[in-house]
C-alpha atoms as one frame of an Amber mdcrd trajectory, in Angstrom:
protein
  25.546   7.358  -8.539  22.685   9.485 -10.252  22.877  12.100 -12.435  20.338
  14.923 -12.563  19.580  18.785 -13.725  23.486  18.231 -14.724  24.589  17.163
 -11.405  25.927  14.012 -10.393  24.870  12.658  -6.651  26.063   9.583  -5.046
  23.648   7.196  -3.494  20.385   6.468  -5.147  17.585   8.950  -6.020  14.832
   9.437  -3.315  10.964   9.079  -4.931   9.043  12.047  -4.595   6.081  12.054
  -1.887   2.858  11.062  -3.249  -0.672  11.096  -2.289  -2.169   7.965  -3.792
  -5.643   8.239  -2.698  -7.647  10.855  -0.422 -11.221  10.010   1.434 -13.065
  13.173   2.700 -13.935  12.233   6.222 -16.070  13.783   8.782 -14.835  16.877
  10.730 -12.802  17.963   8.034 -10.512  14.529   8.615  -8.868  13.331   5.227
  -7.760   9.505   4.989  -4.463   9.769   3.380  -2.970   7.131   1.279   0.650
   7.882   0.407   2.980   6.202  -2.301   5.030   4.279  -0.064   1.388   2.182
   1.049   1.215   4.138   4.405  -2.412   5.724   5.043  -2.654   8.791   7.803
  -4.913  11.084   9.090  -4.981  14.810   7.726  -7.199  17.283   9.922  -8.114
  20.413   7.413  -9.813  22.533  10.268  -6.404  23.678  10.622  -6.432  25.505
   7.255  -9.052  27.554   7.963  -7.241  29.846   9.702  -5.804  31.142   6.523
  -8.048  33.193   4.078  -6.914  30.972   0.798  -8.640  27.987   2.364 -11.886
  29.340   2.959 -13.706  27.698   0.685 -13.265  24.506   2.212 -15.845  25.713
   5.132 -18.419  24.446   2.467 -18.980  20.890   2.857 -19.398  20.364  -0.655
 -15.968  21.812  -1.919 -14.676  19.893   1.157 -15.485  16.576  -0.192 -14.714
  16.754  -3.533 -11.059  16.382  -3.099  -9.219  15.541  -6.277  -5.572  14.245
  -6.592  -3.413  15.795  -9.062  -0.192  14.145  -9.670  -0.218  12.801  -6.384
  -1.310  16.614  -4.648  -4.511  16.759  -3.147  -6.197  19.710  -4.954 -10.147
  21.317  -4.407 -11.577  23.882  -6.975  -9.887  22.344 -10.203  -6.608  22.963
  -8.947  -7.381  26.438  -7.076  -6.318  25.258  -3.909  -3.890  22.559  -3.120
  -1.210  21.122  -0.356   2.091  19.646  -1.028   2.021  16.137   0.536   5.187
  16.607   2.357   3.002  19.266   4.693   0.313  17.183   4.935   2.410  13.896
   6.084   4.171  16.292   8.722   0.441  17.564  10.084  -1.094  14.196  10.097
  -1.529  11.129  12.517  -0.512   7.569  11.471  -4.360   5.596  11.035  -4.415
   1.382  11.443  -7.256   0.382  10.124  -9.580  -1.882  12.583  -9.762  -5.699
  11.089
């Protein structure tokens, strides 16, 4: 049992999704390393399509990702993606040994 904003909740608190560490890639690929150790593969073409994330058609805003308390963020915070979105859009990646 947990209590919080006030309320109480039975179980145990879930952590928040974090993004841990973020690799510009080529293509517009992002290696994704999330809180719970688990890296995946974010493709950002797919933003594109929406006006807001035009700037990241220049390859030099594109790789200059920065990670803001665990949100990948471009611009100084301008733009930004929650990490739950980007988990559900990505592809598990196993590194080759």
């Amino acid at each position: 049992m947990y209590f919080s904003n006030g309320f109480v909740y039975g179980g145990t608190p879930a952590e928040l999704m974090k993004i841990t560490k973020v690799k510009p890639l080529d293509n517009m690929m992002l290696l994704l390393t999330f809180n719970s150790g688990e890296q995946r593969l974010y493709d950002a073409s797919r933003l594109l399509e929406y006006p807001l994330f035009q700037p990241l058609k220049d390859n030099e805003v594109f790789t200059h990702p920065e990670l803001d308390h665990g949100v990948v963020t471009w611009l100084d915070g301008e733009l930004d993606i929650a990490p739950e979105s980007m988990y559900e859009n990505s592809y598990p990646y196993v590194a080759m040994a």
